[in-house]
Amino acid sequence: MYRYDDYDRALVRERVAQYRDQLQRNLAGELSDDDFRPLRLQNGLYIQRHAPMLRIAIPYGMLSSIQLRKLADIARRYDRGYAHFTTRQNLQLNWPKLEDTADILAELATVEMHAIQTSGNCIRNITTDPFAGVAPDEVVDPRPYCEMLRQWSTFHPEFAFLPRKFKIAISGSLEDRAVTYAHDVGLQLYRDASGEVLARVIVGGGMGRTPILGSVIHEALPWRHLPTYLDAVLRVYNRHGRRDNAYKARIKILVKAIGADEFARQVEAEWQLERDGIATVTDEELAIARSAFSDPAAPPRPENDTEFEAKLAEDKGFARWVSRCVRGHKRAGYRAVTLSLKPHGVAPGDITSQQMDAVADLADRYSFGELRVTHEQNLVLADVALADLHALWIEARKHNLATPNIGLLTDMICCPGGDFCSLANAKSIPIAQAIQAEFDDLDYLHDIGELELNISGCMNSCGHHHVGHIGILGVDKAGSEWYQVSIGGAQGNTTALGDVIGPSFAASEVPGVIRTLIETYVEARTPEERFLDTVRRLGIAPFKSRVYGESARKAEVTHG
């Protein structure tokens, strides 16, 4: 994985010192809260409902065991002994003291970490496929290009105060595991007939109050032009993006307003001013980035392992875990393992300091000291030998990290919601826990099959409810918390936005509504048909009819 050079180290040290001075002046009353706000935001610090929240950057989701142990130590010493992984592959501390935040940033710097540009109206953390570098369907390893763009975007002088936050996702596999169509910019890397790496550039996607899927504005951008072309995209957005209305400030609104073709024309005209200029990436620069992501020194392994096969046959619990949590690998004899952060009764994405220490130990023992954070708020050990899977499973179970629910209903995405976030209209975590309690039968979950359920506490859609097979959105109605349900959303190669099934529900009704949706699907599905497939075949009408008919709420449209 990427390691800091002298430039990176100096950059982060200087930023910590700068922030420490700003914080001390704010605490002394010499710098007003209003003046401090944009400064703290670009260092990842929010003031939430009950306490500050510090969002720590995990560039493109990659962590070393050393870094994870430091995060565990920080959570233990400066917080309440746990932290939260987000859909942007970052980590959040929900209870740090404001006066400790400079010390936390200084601690992070000792293990090559920071919180730079994890908030504010700037280019945020660049996300990618958590299985990058090991996925069998990978065409281009996206990580060197992520690193190139991380360096390009960090402290970019033109883009520190954009009209609104800006998010980039990069995919390099046949299956899009980075949700590229739902980002401000999505880049899909591929190779042409000669093997040259090109990028399909998708602009203007996003969720939130106005969910929109992005539009392709360049089908075949040569990789070396990624920084200059994105400069042009950001300049057009910076010049014309709305600054008078926060709800209309995202690039998706601009692209929709003028049209994707016109936006592409303006970007092309802007790009011609810089194309082939000093920011064009050289072969040597790419080689340096690639060298940071070479394969680990993994000894050759046989394609099959008889002891593994025997354990698989004799232990149903192990077999179930393998079926849900273990994926194929580009190297023979290895697998990628997902550690579920969605056990029963735990807020999705939360992890304790003890668990972080345990995962760091597992990464050292079984995966060359590296791990990844997923968009779905789980962790991945990417290079596990087939022969080690059973031992890893036993150890992971001891720490409640082996729930075999990856891709199932209880592997839900959930934002912190009203328990923490000052922007939320409703709580998310209690809804997630109520659904977990409703569906605590693993046999039934496996029978239901693949189903993605996403929960957001407000229209900002941090829980990505728009692209969930089932999406739940918290809404405020006259001071009360209600929940709107949508179905038919999807991510991946068939990214789609879900459709709202009707009027919203009280919190107590939500688990029953989800059960009714599931029962409707189970009764109507054909063999091998997923929930999403059934929704697409039948539409929302039969689901809506069952939900509102069974809850006798047809007339209660006043709650809509």
Coordinates of C-alpha atoms in Angstrom, one line a residue:
M1 CA 0.0 0.0 0.0
Y2 CA 1.0 3.6 -0.4
R3 CA 3.5 5.0 2.1
Y4 CA 4.2 8.7 2.8
D5 CA 7.2 10.3 1.3
D6 CA 9.0 13.3 2.9
Y7 CA 6.6 15.7 1.1
D8 CA 3.5 13.9 2.5
R9 CA 5.0 13.9 6.0
A10 CA 5.9 17.6 6.0
L11 CA 2.5 18.4 4.5
V12 CA 0.5 16.6 7.3
R13 CA 2.8 17.9 10.1
E14 CA 2.3 21.5 8.9
R15 CA -1.5 21.0 8.7
V16 CA -1.6 19.6 12.3
A17 CA 0.4 22.6 13.6
Q18 CA -1.8 25.0 11.7
Y19 CA -5.0 23.4 13.0
R20 CA -3.6 23.3 16.6
D21 CA -3.1 27.1 16.4
Q22 CA -6.6 27.7 15.0
L23 CA -8.1 25.5 17.7
Q24 CA -6.2 27.2 20.5
R25 CA -7.3 30.6 19.3
N26 CA -10.9 29.4 19.1
L27 CA -10.9 28.0 22.6
A28 CA -9.3 31.2 23.9
G29 CA -12.1 33.3 22.2
E30 CA -9.7 34.9 19.7
L31 CA -11.3 33.1 16.7
S32 CA -15.0 33.1 16.5
D33 CA -17.0 29.9 15.9
D34 CA -18.1 31.2 12.6
D35 CA -14.6 31.9 11.4
F36 CA -13.4 28.6 12.9
R37 CA -16.1 26.5 11.2
P38 CA -14.7 26.3 7.6
L39 CA -11.2 25.7 9.1
R40 CA -12.3 22.8 11.3
L41 CA -14.5 21.3 8.5
Q42 CA -11.5 20.9 6.2
N43 CA -9.8 19.0 9.0
G44 CA -12.7 16.6 9.4
L45 CA -14.3 18.1 12.5
Y46 CA -18.1 18.5 12.7
I47 CA -20.1 19.7 15.7
Q48 CA -22.9 17.2 16.0
R49 CA -26.0 16.8 18.1
H50 CA -24.2 15.8 21.3
A51 CA -20.5 16.1 20.7
P52 CA -17.9 16.8 18.0
M53 CA -17.5 14.2 15.3
L54 CA -14.1 13.7 13.7
R55 CA -14.0 12.0 10.3
I56 CA -10.6 10.3 9.6
A57 CA -9.5 9.8 6.0
I58 CA -8.8 6.2 4.8
P59 CA -7.7 6.9 1.2
Y60 CA -9.4 4.5 -1.2
G61 CA -10.3 2.3 1.8
M62 CA -6.8 0.8 2.5
L63 CA -5.4 0.4 6.0
S64 CA -2.4 -1.3 7.5
S65 CA -2.6 -3.2 10.7
I66 CA -0.3 -0.6 12.3
Q67 CA -2.8 2.1 11.4
L68 CA -5.8 0.1 12.6
R69 CA -4.1 -0.4 16.0
K70 CA -3.5 3.4 16.2
L71 CA -7.2 4.0 15.5
A72 CA -8.1 1.5 18.2
D73 CA -5.8 3.3 20.6
I74 CA -7.2 6.7 19.8
A75 CA -10.8 5.5 20.1
R76 CA -9.9 4.0 23.5
R77 CA -8.1 7.0 24.9
Y78 CA -9.9 9.9 23.3
D79 CA -13.4 8.5 22.6
R80 CA -15.7 5.9 24.1
G81 CA -13.9 2.8 22.9
Y82 CA -15.5 2.4 19.5
A83 CA -15.7 4.0 16.1
H84 CA -17.8 3.9 12.9
F85 CA -16.9 3.0 9.4
T86 CA -18.7 5.0 6.7
T87 CA -19.9 4.4 3.1
R88 CA -17.0 6.5 1.9
Q89 CA -14.5 4.1 3.4
N90 CA -13.6 6.6 6.2
L91 CA -13.7 6.2 10.0
Q92 CA -15.7 8.5 12.4
L93 CA -15.2 9.2 16.1
N94 CA -18.5 10.3 17.6
W95 CA -17.4 11.5 21.0
P96 CA -14.0 13.2 21.0
K97 CA -13.6 16.3 23.1
L98 CA -13.0 19.5 21.0
E99 CA -9.9 20.4 23.0
D100 CA -8.3 16.9 22.2
T101 CA -8.8 17.1 18.4
A102 CA -5.4 18.6 17.6
D103 CA -3.7 15.9 19.7
I104 CA -5.7 13.2 17.8
L105 CA -4.6 14.6 14.5
A106 CA -1.0 14.6 15.7
E107 CA -1.3 10.9 16.7
L108 CA -2.8 10.0 13.3
A109 CA 0.2 11.7 11.6
T110 CA 2.6 9.2 13.4
V111 CA 1.0 6.4 11.3
E112 CA 0.6 8.3 8.1
M113 CA -3.0 9.2 8.5
H114 CA -5.0 12.5 8.6
A115 CA -8.5 14.0 8.4
I116 CA -7.8 16.4 5.6
Q117 CA -10.7 17.2 3.3
T118 CA -13.0 14.7 4.9
S119 CA -15.6 17.4 5.1
G120 CA -16.2 20.9 3.8
N121 CA -16.9 22.0 0.2
C122 CA -13.9 20.4 -1.3
I123 CA -12.9 17.1 -3.1
R124 CA -13.5 14.4 -0.5
N125 CA -12.0 11.0 -0.1
I126 CA -11.7 9.1 -3.4
T127 CA -13.3 5.6 -3.1
T128 CA -12.8 2.4 -5.0
D129 CA -13.4 -1.3 -5.2
P130 CA -12.5 -2.9 -1.8
F131 CA -11.3 -6.0 -3.8
A132 CA -8.9 -3.9 -6.0
G133 CA -5.8 -5.8 -6.9
V134 CA -7.2 -9.2 -6.1
A135 CA -10.6 -9.5 -7.9
P136 CA -10.7 -12.1 -10.6
D137 CA -12.8 -9.8 -12.8
E138 CA -10.4 -6.9 -12.5
V139 CA -9.2 -5.3 -15.8
V140 CA -7.2 -2.4 -14.4
D141 CA -6.0 -2.1 -10.8
P142 CA -7.6 1.3 -9.8
R143 CA -5.5 2.0 -6.8
P144 CA -2.5 3.7 -8.5
Y145 CA -4.9 6.0 -10.3
C146 CA -6.7 6.7 -7.0
E147 CA -3.4 7.7 -5.5
M148 CA -2.6 9.9 -8.4
L149 CA -5.8 11.7 -8.0
R150 CA -5.4 11.9 -4.2
Q151 CA -2.2 13.8 -4.7
W152 CA -3.8 16.0 -7.4
S153 CA -6.8 16.8 -5.2
T154 CA -5.1 17.4 -1.8
F155 CA -5.0 21.1 -1.1
H156 CA -5.8 21.9 -4.7
P157 CA -5.8 25.7 -4.6
E158 CA -8.7 26.2 -7.0
F159 CA -11.0 23.7 -5.4
A160 CA -10.8 24.3 -1.6
F161 CA -14.1 26.2 -1.6
L162 CA -16.4 24.6 -4.2
P163 CA -20.1 25.3 -4.3
R164 CA -20.6 22.0 -2.5
K165 CA -18.8 18.8 -1.5
F166 CA -17.4 16.8 -4.3
K167 CA -17.0 13.0 -4.4
I168 CA -15.1 10.8 -6.9
A169 CA -15.3 7.0 -7.2
I170 CA -13.2 4.8 -9.4
S171 CA -13.8 1.2 -10.7
G172 CA -11.5 -1.0 -12.7
S173 CA -13.4 -4.3 -12.9
L174 CA -16.1 -5.9 -15.0
E175 CA -18.5 -5.4 -12.1
D176 CA -18.8 -1.9 -10.8
R177 CA -18.3 -2.2 -7.0
A178 CA -17.7 1.5 -6.5
V179 CA -21.2 2.8 -7.5
T180 CA -19.6 5.1 -10.1
Y181 CA -23.0 6.3 -11.5
A182 CA -24.0 7.7 -8.1
H183 CA -21.1 10.1 -7.6
D184 CA -20.2 13.6 -8.7
V185 CA -17.6 12.0 -10.9
G186 CA -17.3 8.3 -11.6
L187 CA -14.4 6.8 -13.5
Q188 CA -14.6 3.4 -15.1
L189 CA -11.1 2.2 -16.1
Y190 CA -10.7 -0.3 -18.9
R191 CA -8.3 -1.3 -21.7
D192 CA -8.6 -0.8 -25.4
A193 CA -7.6 -3.4 -28.0
S194 CA -4.0 -2.4 -27.7
G195 CA -4.0 -2.7 -23.9
E196 CA -3.9 1.1 -23.2
V197 CA -5.8 2.2 -20.1
L198 CA -8.7 4.5 -20.7
A199 CA -11.4 6.0 -18.5
R200 CA -15.1 6.3 -19.1
V201 CA -15.9 9.6 -17.3
I202 CA -19.4 9.8 -15.6
V203 CA -20.4 13.2 -14.2
G204 CA -23.4 14.5 -12.3
G205 CA -24.5 11.6 -10.2
G206 CA -25.5 11.8 -6.6
M207 CA -28.2 11.0 -4.1
G208 CA -29.5 13.4 -1.5
R209 CA -32.5 15.6 -1.9
T210 CA -32.5 15.2 -5.7
P211 CA -31.2 11.7 -6.6
I212 CA -29.7 11.6 -10.1
L213 CA -27.6 9.0 -12.0
G214 CA -24.6 10.4 -13.7
S215 CA -24.1 10.9 -17.5
V216 CA -21.1 9.8 -19.5
I217 CA -19.3 12.8 -20.9
H218 CA -16.1 11.1 -22.2
E219 CA -16.0 7.5 -23.3
A220 CA -12.3 7.0 -23.7
L221 CA -10.1 9.4 -21.8
P222 CA -6.4 8.3 -21.8
W223 CA -5.2 7.7 -18.2
R224 CA -2.5 10.3 -18.3
H225 CA -5.0 13.1 -18.8
L226 CA -7.1 12.3 -15.7
P227 CA -5.9 15.3 -13.6
T228 CA -6.1 17.8 -16.4
Y229 CA -9.5 16.6 -17.5
L230 CA -10.9 16.7 -14.0
D231 CA -9.4 20.1 -13.6
A232 CA -11.6 21.2 -16.5
V233 CA -14.7 19.4 -15.0
L234 CA -14.1 21.2 -11.6
R235 CA -13.5 24.6 -13.2
V236 CA -16.8 24.4 -15.1
Y237 CA -18.6 23.4 -12.0
N238 CA -16.8 26.0 -9.8
R239 CA -17.7 28.7 -12.3
H240 CA -21.3 27.9 -12.8
G241 CA -22.4 25.9 -9.8
R242 CA -25.1 27.4 -7.6
R243 CA -23.8 29.1 -4.5
D244 CA -27.1 30.8 -3.5
N245 CA -28.9 27.5 -2.5
A246 CA -27.2 24.6 -0.7
Y247 CA -29.8 22.2 -2.0
K248 CA -29.1 23.1 -5.6
A249 CA -25.3 23.5 -5.3
R250 CA -24.1 19.9 -6.3
I251 CA -22.7 19.4 -9.8
K252 CA -25.7 17.1 -10.6
I253 CA -28.0 20.1 -10.6
L254 CA -25.7 22.0 -13.0
V255 CA -25.4 19.1 -15.4
K256 CA -29.2 18.5 -15.3
A257 CA -29.9 22.3 -15.8
I258 CA -27.7 22.7 -18.9
G259 CA -27.7 19.1 -20.1
A260 CA -24.9 16.6 -20.2
D261 CA -24.0 17.4 -23.8
E262 CA -23.5 21.1 -23.1
F263 CA -21.6 20.4 -19.9
A264 CA -19.3 18.1 -21.9
R265 CA -18.8 20.8 -24.5
Q266 CA -17.8 23.3 -21.9
V267 CA -15.4 20.8 -20.2
E268 CA -13.8 20.0 -23.6
A269 CA -13.3 23.7 -24.3
E270 CA -11.8 24.3 -20.9
W271 CA -9.6 21.1 -21.2
Q272 CA -8.0 22.3 -24.4
L273 CA -6.4 25.2 -22.4
E274 CA -4.5 22.7 -20.2
R275 CA -4.3 19.5 -22.2
D276 CA -0.8 18.0 -22.5
G277 CA 0.4 20.7 -20.0
I278 CA 2.5 20.2 -16.8
A279 CA -0.2 18.3 -14.9
T280 CA -0.2 15.5 -17.5
V281 CA 0.9 12.3 -15.8
T282 CA 4.1 10.7 -17.1
D283 CA 4.9 7.0 -17.4
E284 CA 7.5 7.4 -14.6
E285 CA 4.9 9.0 -12.2
L286 CA 2.5 6.2 -12.9
A287 CA 5.2 3.6 -12.3
I288 CA 6.0 5.2 -8.9
A289 CA 2.3 5.0 -7.9
R290 CA 2.0 1.4 -9.2
S291 CA 5.0 0.3 -7.2
A292 CA 3.2 1.1 -4.0
F293 CA 0.5 -1.5 -4.8
S294 CA 2.6 -4.5 -5.8
D295 CA 1.3 -7.9 -4.8
P296 CA 2.4 -9.0 -1.3
A297 CA 5.2 -11.6 -1.1
A298 CA 2.7 -14.4 -1.0
P299 CA 4.1 -17.9 -1.4
P300 CA 2.6 -20.0 -4.1
R301 CA -0.3 -22.2 -3.0
P302 CA -2.1 -25.1 -4.6
E303 CA -5.4 -24.4 -6.3
N304 CA -7.2 -26.8 -3.9
D305 CA -6.7 -27.8 -0.3
T306 CA -8.0 -31.1 1.0
E307 CA -8.2 -30.1 4.6
F308 CA -10.2 -27.0 3.7
E309 CA -12.6 -29.2 1.6
A310 CA -13.0 -31.6 4.6
K311 CA -13.8 -28.8 7.0
L312 CA -16.3 -27.4 4.5
A313 CA -18.1 -30.7 4.3
E314 CA -18.2 -31.5 8.0
D315 CA -18.9 -28.0 9.5
K316 CA -22.2 -26.4 8.3
G317 CA -21.4 -23.2 10.2
F318 CA -18.1 -22.8 8.5
A319 CA -19.6 -23.7 5.1
R320 CA -22.3 -21.0 5.5
W321 CA -19.7 -18.4 6.4
V322 CA -17.6 -19.3 3.4
S323 CA -20.6 -19.1 1.1
R324 CA -21.4 -15.5 2.2
C325 CA -18.1 -14.0 3.4
V326 CA -15.4 -15.5 1.1
R327 CA -14.7 -14.4 -2.5
G328 CA -12.5 -15.6 -5.3
H329 CA -9.0 -14.3 -5.8
K330 CA -6.8 -13.7 -8.9
R331 CA -4.0 -15.9 -7.4
A332 CA -4.4 -19.6 -7.0
G333 CA -4.9 -20.8 -3.4
Y334 CA -6.0 -17.5 -2.0
R335 CA -9.3 -15.9 -1.2
A336 CA -10.6 -12.5 -0.1
V337 CA -12.5 -12.5 3.2
T338 CA -15.1 -10.0 4.4
L339 CA -15.4 -9.5 8.1
S340 CA -19.0 -8.5 8.9
L341 CA -19.5 -5.4 11.1
K342 CA -23.3 -6.2 11.1
P343 CA -23.8 -8.7 14.0
H344 CA -27.2 -8.8 15.7
G345 CA -27.8 -5.8 18.0
V346 CA -24.9 -3.7 16.8
A347 CA -25.2 -0.4 14.8
P348 CA -24.0 -1.2 11.3
G349 CA -20.4 -0.2 10.7
D350 CA -19.6 0.2 14.4
I351 CA -16.4 -1.4 15.7
T352 CA -14.9 -1.5 19.2
S353 CA -11.3 -0.8 20.0
Q354 CA -10.9 -4.5 21.1
Q355 CA -12.3 -5.6 17.7
M356 CA -9.9 -3.2 15.8
D357 CA -7.0 -4.7 17.7
A358 CA -8.3 -8.2 16.9
V359 CA -8.7 -7.4 13.1
A360 CA -5.1 -5.9 13.1
D361 CA -3.9 -9.2 14.6
L362 CA -5.8 -11.2 12.0
A363 CA -4.5 -9.0 9.2
D364 CA -0.9 -9.6 10.4
R365 CA -1.4 -13.4 10.8
Y366 CA -3.5 -14.1 7.6
S367 CA -3.3 -11.2 5.1
F368 CA 0.2 -9.6 5.1
G369 CA -0.7 -6.8 7.5
E370 CA -3.3 -5.1 5.2
L371 CA -7.0 -4.7 5.1
R372 CA -9.7 -2.7 3.3
V373 CA -12.9 -0.8 4.2
T374 CA -15.9 -1.5 2.1
H375 CA -18.6 0.8 0.8
E376 CA -21.0 -1.4 2.7
Q377 CA -19.3 -0.6 6.0
N378 CA -17.5 -4.0 6.5
L379 CA -13.8 -4.9 6.5
V380 CA -11.9 -7.1 4.0
L381 CA -8.8 -9.2 4.4
A382 CA -7.7 -9.4 0.8
D383 CA -5.0 -12.1 0.7
V384 CA -5.9 -15.1 2.8
A385 CA -4.6 -18.5 2.0
L386 CA -7.3 -21.1 1.3
A387 CA -5.6 -23.4 3.9
D388 CA -6.0 -20.6 6.6
L389 CA -9.7 -19.9 6.2
H390 CA -10.9 -22.3 8.9
A391 CA -8.5 -20.9 11.5
L392 CA -9.4 -17.4 10.5
W393 CA -13.1 -18.2 10.9
I394 CA -12.6 -19.6 14.4
E395 CA -10.6 -16.5 15.5
A396 CA -13.1 -14.1 13.8
R397 CA -16.0 -15.7 15.6
K398 CA -14.4 -15.1 19.0
H399 CA -14.6 -11.3 18.3
N400 CA -18.1 -11.3 16.8
L401 CA -16.7 -10.6 13.3
A402 CA -17.9 -13.7 11.5
T403 CA -21.7 -13.2 11.0
P404 CA -22.4 -15.0 7.7
N405 CA -24.7 -12.3 6.4
I406 CA -22.7 -10.5 3.7
G407 CA -25.1 -9.5 0.9
L408 CA -28.1 -10.5 3.0
L409 CA -30.9 -8.4 4.5
T410 CA -29.1 -7.7 7.8
D411 CA -25.9 -6.6 6.0
M412 CA -27.5 -3.2 5.8
I413 CA -26.0 0.2 5.2
C414 CA -27.0 2.7 7.9
C415 CA -26.0 6.2 8.7
P416 CA -25.6 7.4 12.3
G417 CA -28.9 9.3 12.0
G418 CA -30.6 11.3 14.7
D419 CA -28.6 9.6 17.5
F420 CA -25.6 11.6 16.5
C421 CA -26.1 13.8 13.4
S422 CA -27.5 17.3 13.9
L423 CA -28.8 17.2 10.3
A424 CA -30.9 14.1 10.7
N425 CA -34.7 14.2 10.7
A426 CA -35.0 10.8 12.3
K427 CA -33.0 8.0 14.0
S428 CA -31.5 5.3 11.8
I429 CA -29.7 3.0 14.2
P430 CA -32.9 1.9 16.2
I431 CA -34.6 1.1 12.9
A432 CA -31.6 -1.1 11.8
Q433 CA -31.6 -2.9 15.2
A434 CA -35.4 -3.4 15.1
I435 CA -35.0 -5.0 11.6
Q436 CA -32.1 -7.1 12.9
A437 CA -34.4 -8.4 15.7
E438 CA -37.2 -9.1 13.2
F439 CA -34.9 -11.2 11.0
D440 CA -32.7 -13.0 13.5
D441 CA -33.1 -16.4 11.8
L442 CA -30.1 -17.0 9.7
D443 CA -31.8 -19.9 7.8
Y444 CA -34.6 -17.5 6.8
L445 CA -32.1 -14.9 5.8
H446 CA -30.3 -17.3 3.5
D447 CA -33.6 -18.5 2.0
I448 CA -34.5 -14.9 1.2
G449 CA -31.1 -14.5 -0.5
E450 CA -29.3 -11.4 -1.8
L451 CA -31.0 -8.3 -0.6
E452 CA -29.5 -4.9 0.1
L453 CA -31.3 -2.7 2.6
N454 CA -30.1 0.9 3.1
I455 CA -31.2 3.4 5.8
S456 CA -30.8 7.2 5.9
G457 CA -31.8 9.5 8.6
C458 CA -32.4 12.4 6.3
M459 CA -32.5 13.5 2.6
N460 CA -28.7 13.9 2.5
S461 CA -28.8 10.1 1.9
C462 CA -25.6 9.2 3.8
G463 CA -27.1 5.7 4.1
H464 CA -27.6 5.6 0.3
H465 CA -31.2 4.6 0.6
H466 CA -31.9 5.6 -3.0
V467 CA -29.9 2.6 -4.3
G468 CA -31.0 0.0 -1.8
H469 CA -33.1 -2.9 -3.0
I470 CA -35.1 -1.7 -0.1
G471 CA -34.5 1.9 1.0
I472 CA -35.6 3.5 4.2
L473 CA -35.6 7.3 4.7
G474 CA -36.3 9.1 7.9
V475 CA -38.6 12.1 7.6
D476 CA -39.9 14.6 10.1
K477 CA -43.6 15.2 10.3
A478 CA -44.7 17.9 12.8
G479 CA -41.9 16.9 15.1
S480 CA -42.4 13.2 14.9
E481 CA -40.2 10.6 13.2
W482 CA -41.6 8.8 10.2
Y483 CA -40.1 6.5 7.6
Q484 CA -40.5 6.4 3.9
V485 CA -39.9 3.1 2.1
S486 CA -38.7 2.6 -1.5
I487 CA -37.9 -0.5 -3.4
G488 CA -36.1 -1.4 -6.7
G489 CA -32.9 0.6 -6.2
A490 CA -29.6 -1.0 -7.1
Q491 CA -25.9 -0.4 -7.3
G492 CA -23.3 -2.1 -9.5
N493 CA -23.6 -2.4 -13.3
T494 CA -27.4 -1.9 -13.2
T495 CA -27.4 1.1 -10.8
A496 CA -30.9 2.4 -10.4
L497 CA -32.9 4.6 -8.1
G498 CA -35.7 3.1 -6.0
D499 CA -39.4 4.0 -6.2
V500 CA -41.3 5.1 -3.0
I501 CA -44.1 2.7 -2.3
G502 CA -46.4 5.2 -0.7
P503 CA -47.1 7.1 2.6
S504 CA -44.5 6.9 5.3
F505 CA -44.7 4.7 8.5
A506 CA -44.2 5.1 12.2
A507 CA -41.0 3.6 13.5
S508 CA -42.9 0.7 15.2
E509 CA -44.4 -0.3 11.8
V510 CA -41.2 -0.5 9.9
P511 CA -40.1 -4.1 10.7
G512 CA -43.5 -5.4 9.9
V513 CA -43.5 -3.5 6.6
I514 CA -40.1 -5.0 5.7
R515 CA -41.5 -8.5 6.6
T516 CA -44.5 -7.9 4.3
L517 CA -42.3 -6.9 1.4
I518 CA -40.2 -10.0 1.9
E519 CA -43.2 -12.3 2.2
T520 CA -44.6 -10.8 -1.0
Y521 CA -41.3 -11.5 -2.8
V522 CA -41.0 -15.0 -1.5
E523 CA -44.5 -15.9 -2.7
A524 CA -44.0 -14.4 -6.1
R525 CA -40.4 -15.2 -7.0
T526 CA -39.3 -17.7 -9.5
P527 CA -36.4 -20.1 -8.8
E528 CA -33.1 -18.3 -8.5
E529 CA -34.8 -14.9 -8.7
R530 CA -33.5 -12.2 -6.3
F531 CA -35.7 -9.7 -4.5
L532 CA -34.5 -7.0 -7.0
D533 CA -35.4 -9.2 -10.0
T534 CA -38.9 -9.8 -8.7
V535 CA -39.4 -6.1 -8.2
R536 CA -38.2 -5.3 -11.7
R537 CA -40.5 -8.0 -13.1
L538 CA -43.6 -7.2 -11.2
G539 CA -43.2 -3.5 -10.5
I540 CA -44.1 -1.9 -7.1
A541 CA -47.9 -2.4 -7.3
P542 CA -48.2 -5.8 -5.7
F543 CA -45.8 -4.9 -2.9
K544 CA -47.6 -1.6 -2.3
S545 CA -51.0 -3.4 -2.3
R546 CA -49.8 -5.9 0.3
V547 CA -48.2 -3.4 2.6
Y548 CA -51.0 -0.9 2.7
G549 CA -53.7 -3.5 2.6
E550 CA -52.4 -5.5 5.4
S551 CA -51.7 -2.6 7.7
A552 CA -55.1 -1.2 7.0
R553 CA -53.7 2.2 6.1
K554 CA -55.1 3.0 2.7
A555 CA -57.0 5.9 4.0
E556 CA -54.1 7.3 6.1
V557 CA -52.7 9.4 3.3
T558 CA -52.4 12.3 5.7
H559 CA -49.1 10.7 6.9
G560 CA -47.7 10.7 3.3

